[in-house]
mmCIF file of C-alpha atoms in Angstrom:
data_model
loop_
_atom_site.group_PDB
_atom_site.id
_atom_site.type_symbol
_atom_site.label_atom_id
_atom_site.label_comp_id
_atom_site.label_asym_id
_atom_site.label_seq_id
_atom_site.Cartn_x
_atom_site.Cartn_y
_atom_site.Cartn_z
ATOM 1 C CA UNK T 1 -13.426 -3.097 -14.643
ATOM 2 C CA UNK T 2 -11.699 0.447 -14.926
ATOM 3 C CA UNK T 3 -8.053 -0.619 -15.548
ATOM 4 C CA UNK T 4 -7.240 2.940 -17.946
ATOM 5 C CA UNK T 5 -3.740 3.778 -17.020
ATOM 6 C CA UNK T 6 -1.804 6.701 -18.311
ATOM 7 C CA UNK T 7 2.176 6.113 -19.803
ATOM 8 C CA UNK T 8 3.749 8.091 -16.497
ATOM 9 C CA UNK T 9 1.378 6.290 -13.786
ATOM 10 C CA UNK T 10 3.966 4.196 -11.497
ATOM 11 C CA UNK T 11 3.711 0.481 -11.657
ATOM 12 C CA UNK T 12 4.091 -0.992 -7.913
ATOM 13 C CA UNK T 13 5.212 -5.000 -8.258
ATOM 14 C CA UNK T 14 5.206 -7.062 -5.314
ATOM 15 C CA UNK T 15 6.995 -10.380 -4.946
ATOM 16 C CA UNK T 16 4.814 -12.026 -2.129
ATOM 17 C CA UNK T 17 6.773 -13.943 0.171
ATOM 18 C CA UNK T 18 7.284 -14.469 3.974
ATOM 19 C CA UNK T 19 10.118 -12.710 5.788
ATOM 20 C CA UNK T 20 13.421 -14.119 7.580
ATOM 21 C CA UNK T 21 16.309 -16.980 6.161
ATOM 22 C CA UNK T 22 14.616 -19.628 7.159
ATOM 23 C CA UNK T 23 11.449 -18.970 4.533
ATOM 24 C CA UNK T 24 14.261 -17.928 2.032
ATOM 25 C CA UNK T 25 14.255 -21.040 -0.502
ATOM 26 C CA UNK T 26 10.158 -22.298 0.194
ATOM 27 C CA UNK T 27 8.332 -22.872 -2.359
ATOM 28 C CA UNK T 28 5.881 -19.863 -1.044
ATOM 29 C CA UNK T 29 9.161 -17.587 -1.560
ATOM 30 C CA UNK T 30 9.080 -17.262 -5.275
ATOM 31 C CA UNK T 31 7.497 -13.863 -5.406
ATOM 32 C CA UNK T 32 10.438 -12.831 -3.591
ATOM 33 C CA UNK T 33 12.753 -14.232 -5.264
ATOM 34 C CA UNK T 34 11.452 -12.677 -8.673
ATOM 35 C CA UNK T 35 11.416 -9.538 -7.171
ATOM 36 C CA UNK T 36 15.779 -10.183 -6.294
ATOM 37 C CA UNK T 37 15.822 -10.635 -9.756
ATOM 38 C CA UNK T 38 13.797 -7.698 -10.985
ATOM 39 C CA UNK T 39 16.176 -5.324 -8.128
ATOM 40 C CA UNK T 40 19.540 -6.503 -9.203
ATOM 41 C CA UNK T 41 18.569 -6.406 -12.853
ATOM 42 C CA UNK T 42 17.757 -2.653 -11.879
ATOM 43 C CA UNK T 43 20.581 -1.781 -10.549
ATOM 44 C CA UNK T 44 19.457 -0.952 -6.738
ATOM 45 C CA UNK T 45 18.747 -2.444 -3.296
ATOM 46 C CA UNK T 46 15.842 -3.485 -1.276
ATOM 47 C CA UNK T 47 15.171 0.016 1.521
ATOM 48 C CA UNK T 48 12.869 -0.345 4.112
ATOM 49 C CA UNK T 49 9.891 1.872 3.485
ATOM 50 C CA UNK T 50 8.843 4.677 5.795
ATOM 51 C CA UNK T 51 5.644 3.629 7.745
ATOM 52 C CA UNK T 52 4.340 0.808 5.225
ATOM 53 C CA UNK T 53 5.833 -3.034 6.098
ATOM 54 C CA UNK T 54 7.407 -3.487 3.307
ATOM 55 C CA UNK T 55 11.467 -2.723 1.557
ATOM 56 C CA UNK T 56 11.213 -1.107 -1.793
ATOM 57 C CA UNK T 57 13.463 -0.213 -4.520
ATOM 58 C CA UNK T 58 12.540 2.384 -7.192
ATOM 59 C CA UNK T 59 13.211 2.515 -10.453
ATOM 60 C CA UNK T 60 12.709 2.204 -14.021
ATOM 61 C CA UNK T 61 12.002 -1.359 -16.251
ATOM 62 C CA UNK T 62 12.298 -1.136 -20.468
ATOM 63 C CA UNK T 63 14.369 0.066 -22.959
ATOM 64 C CA UNK T 64 15.658 3.545 -22.188
ATOM 65 C CA UNK T 65 13.410 6.605 -23.522
ATOM 66 C CA UNK T 66 9.782 6.858 -23.839
ATOM 67 C CA UNK T 67 9.044 2.801 -23.703
ATOM 68 C CA UNK T 68 10.576 2.609 -20.282
ATOM 69 C CA UNK T 69 8.121 2.468 -16.936
ATOM 70 C CA UNK T 70 8.785 3.619 -13.692
ATOM 71 C CA UNK T 71 8.400 0.615 -10.850
ATOM 72 C CA UNK T 72 8.165 0.354 -7.743
ATOM 73 C CA UNK T 73 9.572 -3.213 -6.332
ATOM 74 C CA UNK T 74 8.493 -4.656 -3.240
ATOM 75 C CA UNK T 75 8.979 -7.293 -0.558
ATOM 76 C CA UNK T 76 6.103 -6.799 2.187
ATOM 77 C CA UNK T 77 7.848 -7.184 5.578
ATOM 78 C CA UNK T 78 4.381 -8.430 7.275
ATOM 79 C CA UNK T 79 4.116 -12.544 6.669
ATOM 80 C CA UNK T 80 2.328 -13.805 3.225
ATOM 81 C CA UNK T 81 -1.349 -13.584 5.154
ATOM 82 C CA UNK T 82 -0.671 -9.974 5.913
ATOM 83 C CA UNK T 83 0.500 -8.433 2.644
ATOM 84 C CA UNK T 84 -2.454 -6.794 2.172
ATOM 85 C CA UNK T 85 -2.322 -3.683 4.360
ATOM 86 C CA UNK T 86 1.664 -2.997 3.002
ATOM 87 C CA UNK T 87 0.678 -2.863 -0.580
ATOM 88 C CA UNK T 88 -2.298 -0.918 0.153
ATOM 89 C CA UNK T 89 -0.279 1.894 2.028
ATOM 90 C CA UNK T 90 2.495 1.983 -0.758
ATOM 91 C CA UNK T 91 -0.085 2.249 -3.294
ATOM 92 C CA UNK T 92 -1.509 5.082 -1.797
ATOM 93 C CA UNK T 93 1.698 6.650 -0.586
ATOM 94 C CA UNK T 94 3.146 6.154 -4.756
ATOM 95 C CA UNK T 95 -0.390 7.011 -6.247
ATOM 96 C CA UNK T 96 -0.261 3.901 -8.077
ATOM 97 C CA UNK T 97 -3.410 2.869 -10.153
ATOM 98 C CA UNK T 98 -4.989 -0.670 -8.535
ATOM 99 C CA UNK T 99 -4.909 -1.826 -12.349
ATOM 100 C CA UNK T 100 -1.106 -1.189 -12.097
ATOM 101 C CA UNK T 101 -0.501 -3.667 -9.281
ATOM 102 C CA UNK T 102 1.886 -6.695 -10.202
ATOM 103 C CA UNK T 103 1.684 -9.240 -7.497
ATOM 104 C CA UNK T 104 4.033 -11.999 -8.268
ATOM 105 C CA UNK T 105 3.118 -15.176 -6.197
ATOM 106 C CA UNK T 106 3.482 -18.958 -6.188
ATOM 107 C CA UNK T 107 0.541 -21.590 -7.231
ATOM 108 C CA UNK T 108 -0.612 -24.665 -6.708
ATOM 109 C CA UNK T 109 -2.789 -25.075 -9.530
ATOM 110 C CA UNK T 110 -0.164 -24.915 -11.961
ATOM 111 C CA UNK T 111 2.693 -27.427 -12.612
ATOM 112 C CA UNK T 112 6.009 -26.288 -11.539
ATOM 113 C CA UNK T 113 7.713 -23.901 -13.817
ATOM 114 C CA UNK T 114 4.876 -22.978 -15.363
ATOM 115 C CA UNK T 115 3.876 -19.514 -15.643
ATOM 116 C CA UNK T 116 0.274 -17.952 -16.102
ATOM 117 C CA UNK T 117 -0.626 -14.016 -16.377
ATOM 118 C CA UNK T 118 -3.858 -12.439 -15.325
ATOM 119 C CA UNK T 119 -5.696 -9.637 -14.682
ATOM 120 C CA UNK T 120 -8.130 -9.738 -11.654
ATOM 121 C CA UNK T 121 -10.088 -13.010 -10.201
ATOM 122 C CA UNK T 122 -10.217 -14.863 -7.129
ATOM 123 C CA UNK T 123 -7.640 -15.752 -4.493
ATOM 124 C CA UNK T 124 -8.160 -19.426 -5.154
ATOM 125 C CA UNK T 125 -6.555 -19.865 -1.707
ATOM 126 C CA UNK T 126 -4.107 -18.153 -1.681
ATOM 127 C CA UNK T 127 -3.534 -16.192 1.874
ATOM 128 C CA UNK T 128 -1.129 -13.371 0.294
ATOM 129 C CA UNK T 129 -3.884 -12.719 -2.968
ATOM 130 C CA UNK T 130 -6.749 -12.830 0.223
ATOM 131 C CA UNK T 131 -5.091 -10.018 2.131
ATOM 132 C CA UNK T 132 -4.615 -8.008 -0.870
ATOM 133 C CA UNK T 133 -8.198 -8.518 -2.211
ATOM 134 C CA UNK T 134 -9.391 -7.949 1.119
ATOM 135 C CA UNK T 135 -7.069 -4.463 1.523
ATOM 136 C CA UNK T 136 -7.714 -3.221 -2.574
ATOM 137 C CA UNK T 137 -10.482 -5.471 -4.818
ATOM 138 C CA UNK T 138 -9.519 -7.759 -6.461
ATOM 139 C CA UNK T 139 -8.131 -5.909 -9.959
ATOM 140 C CA UNK T 140 -4.884 -6.354 -9.795
ATOM 141 C CA UNK T 141 -1.947 -8.451 -12.236
ATOM 142 C CA UNK T 142 -1.254 -11.898 -11.217
ATOM 143 C CA UNK T 143 1.731 -13.542 -12.240
ATOM 144 C CA UNK T 144 1.516 -16.686 -11.089
ATOM 145 C CA UNK T 145 4.708 -18.837 -10.728
ATOM 146 C CA UNK T 146 3.446 -22.790 -10.656
ATOM 147 C CA UNK T 147 4.947 -25.100 -7.388
ATOM 148 C CA UNK T 148 2.229 -27.956 -8.426
ATOM 149 C CA UNK T 149 0.043 -29.753 -5.534
ATOM 150 C CA UNK T 150 1.668 -31.682 -2.817
ATOM 151 C CA UNK T 151 2.646 -35.007 -3.389
ATOM 152 C CA UNK T 152 0.160 -37.680 -1.632
ATOM 153 C CA UNK T 153 -1.111 -36.800 1.499
ATOM 154 C CA UNK T 154 0.812 -33.609 2.624
ATOM 155 C CA UNK T 155 -0.675 -30.789 3.742
ATOM 156 C CA UNK T 156 -0.907 -28.005 1.369
ATOM 157 C CA UNK T 157 0.973 -25.634 4.214
ATOM 158 C CA UNK T 158 3.320 -27.834 4.755
ATOM 159 C CA UNK T 159 3.773 -28.210 0.807
ATOM 160 C CA UNK T 160 4.388 -24.317 0.485
ATOM 161 C CA UNK T 161 6.335 -23.670 3.463
ATOM 162 C CA UNK T 162 9.577 -26.257 2.306
ATOM 163 C CA UNK T 163 12.115 -25.543 0.579
ATOM 164 C CA UNK T 164 12.291 -26.769 -3.365
ATOM 165 C CA UNK T 165 13.349 -29.927 -3.477
ATOM 166 C CA UNK T 166 16.649 -31.028 -5.132
ATOM 167 C CA UNK T 167 15.140 -32.135 -8.244
ATOM 168 C CA UNK T 168 13.449 -28.318 -8.874
ATOM 169 C CA UNK T 169 16.032 -26.365 -7.874
ATOM 170 C CA UNK T 170 17.624 -27.603 -11.187
ATOM 171 C CA UNK T 171 15.285 -25.455 -12.945
ATOM 172 C CA UNK T 172 14.498 -23.125 -10.380
ATOM 173 C CA UNK T 173 17.507 -20.031 -11.877
ATOM 174 C CA UNK T 174 15.245 -20.568 -15.289
ATOM 175 C CA UNK T 175 11.968 -20.033 -13.826
ATOM 176 C CA UNK T 176 12.844 -17.458 -11.382
ATOM 177 C CA UNK T 177 14.152 -15.801 -14.688
ATOM 178 C CA UNK T 178 11.375 -16.421 -17.236
ATOM 179 C CA UNK T 179 9.242 -14.713 -14.184
ATOM 180 C CA UNK T 180 11.213 -12.049 -13.814
ATOM 181 C CA UNK T 181 11.081 -11.397 -17.998
ATOM 182 C CA UNK T 182 6.972 -11.478 -17.815
ATOM 183 C CA UNK T 183 7.042 -9.077 -15.509
ATOM 184 C CA UNK T 184 8.332 -6.488 -17.241
ATOM 185 C CA UNK T 185 6.827 -7.640 -20.384
ATOM 186 C CA UNK T 186 3.558 -6.991 -18.829
ATOM 187 C CA UNK T 187 4.680 -3.767 -17.433
ATOM 188 C CA UNK T 188 6.847 -2.089 -20.865
ATOM 189 C CA UNK T 189 3.767 -3.993 -23.453
ATOM 190 C CA UNK T 190 0.571 -4.877 -21.840
ATOM 191 C CA UNK T 191 -1.327 -7.791 -20.545
ATOM 192 C CA UNK T 192 -2.403 -9.664 -24.148
ATOM 193 C CA UNK T 193 1.516 -9.185 -24.977
ATOM 194 C CA UNK T 194 2.556 -10.891 -21.878
ATOM 195 C CA UNK T 195 0.321 -13.310 -22.091
ATOM 196 C CA UNK T 196 1.026 -14.740 -25.293
ATOM 197 C CA UNK T 197 5.193 -15.523 -25.060
ATOM 198 C CA UNK T 198 4.599 -16.579 -21.284
ATOM 199 C CA UNK T 199 1.248 -18.431 -20.443
ATOM 200 C CA UNK T 200 2.249 -21.900 -21.414
#
């Protein structure tokens, strides 16, 4: 798998979620939450991206000077299961190598508030990843934000489209903050460094 990129190549950081206020605090929208925090840190606001069905913000991440990286933050506005089209359109428009694409998403098979970073792999039944992989292939980075499994007999679809519980919300700000840190570390210092610092 060729993921060789130049320091001057931009990064495309995609927070996965569903648009609309009714979904804003859903477990499925943790990717949007991380993207919003990164936008706050950059000091910009999301804007509608031309023909791509997404909101974007261009900026830089990392220390001033040669250590900083040009990034495009994106939130697809197409609903989760159609994320691949808008992401691929943005990748083409900004000329982002596939190895510089980062998907930030909820992950059922990891305990709540736990992070795992990886490059490539399957979609594990996640509709956003499934759509991205269909559009571009699997060789992009993932920042996997653990939400745990549904309790009892609750259906997965119901669980991910429910808001975080009051107990979970006590840790949510810390969790989103840590995920944003992990994205910044991945972009500026590379996958191995980010994995050793944030995989738990």
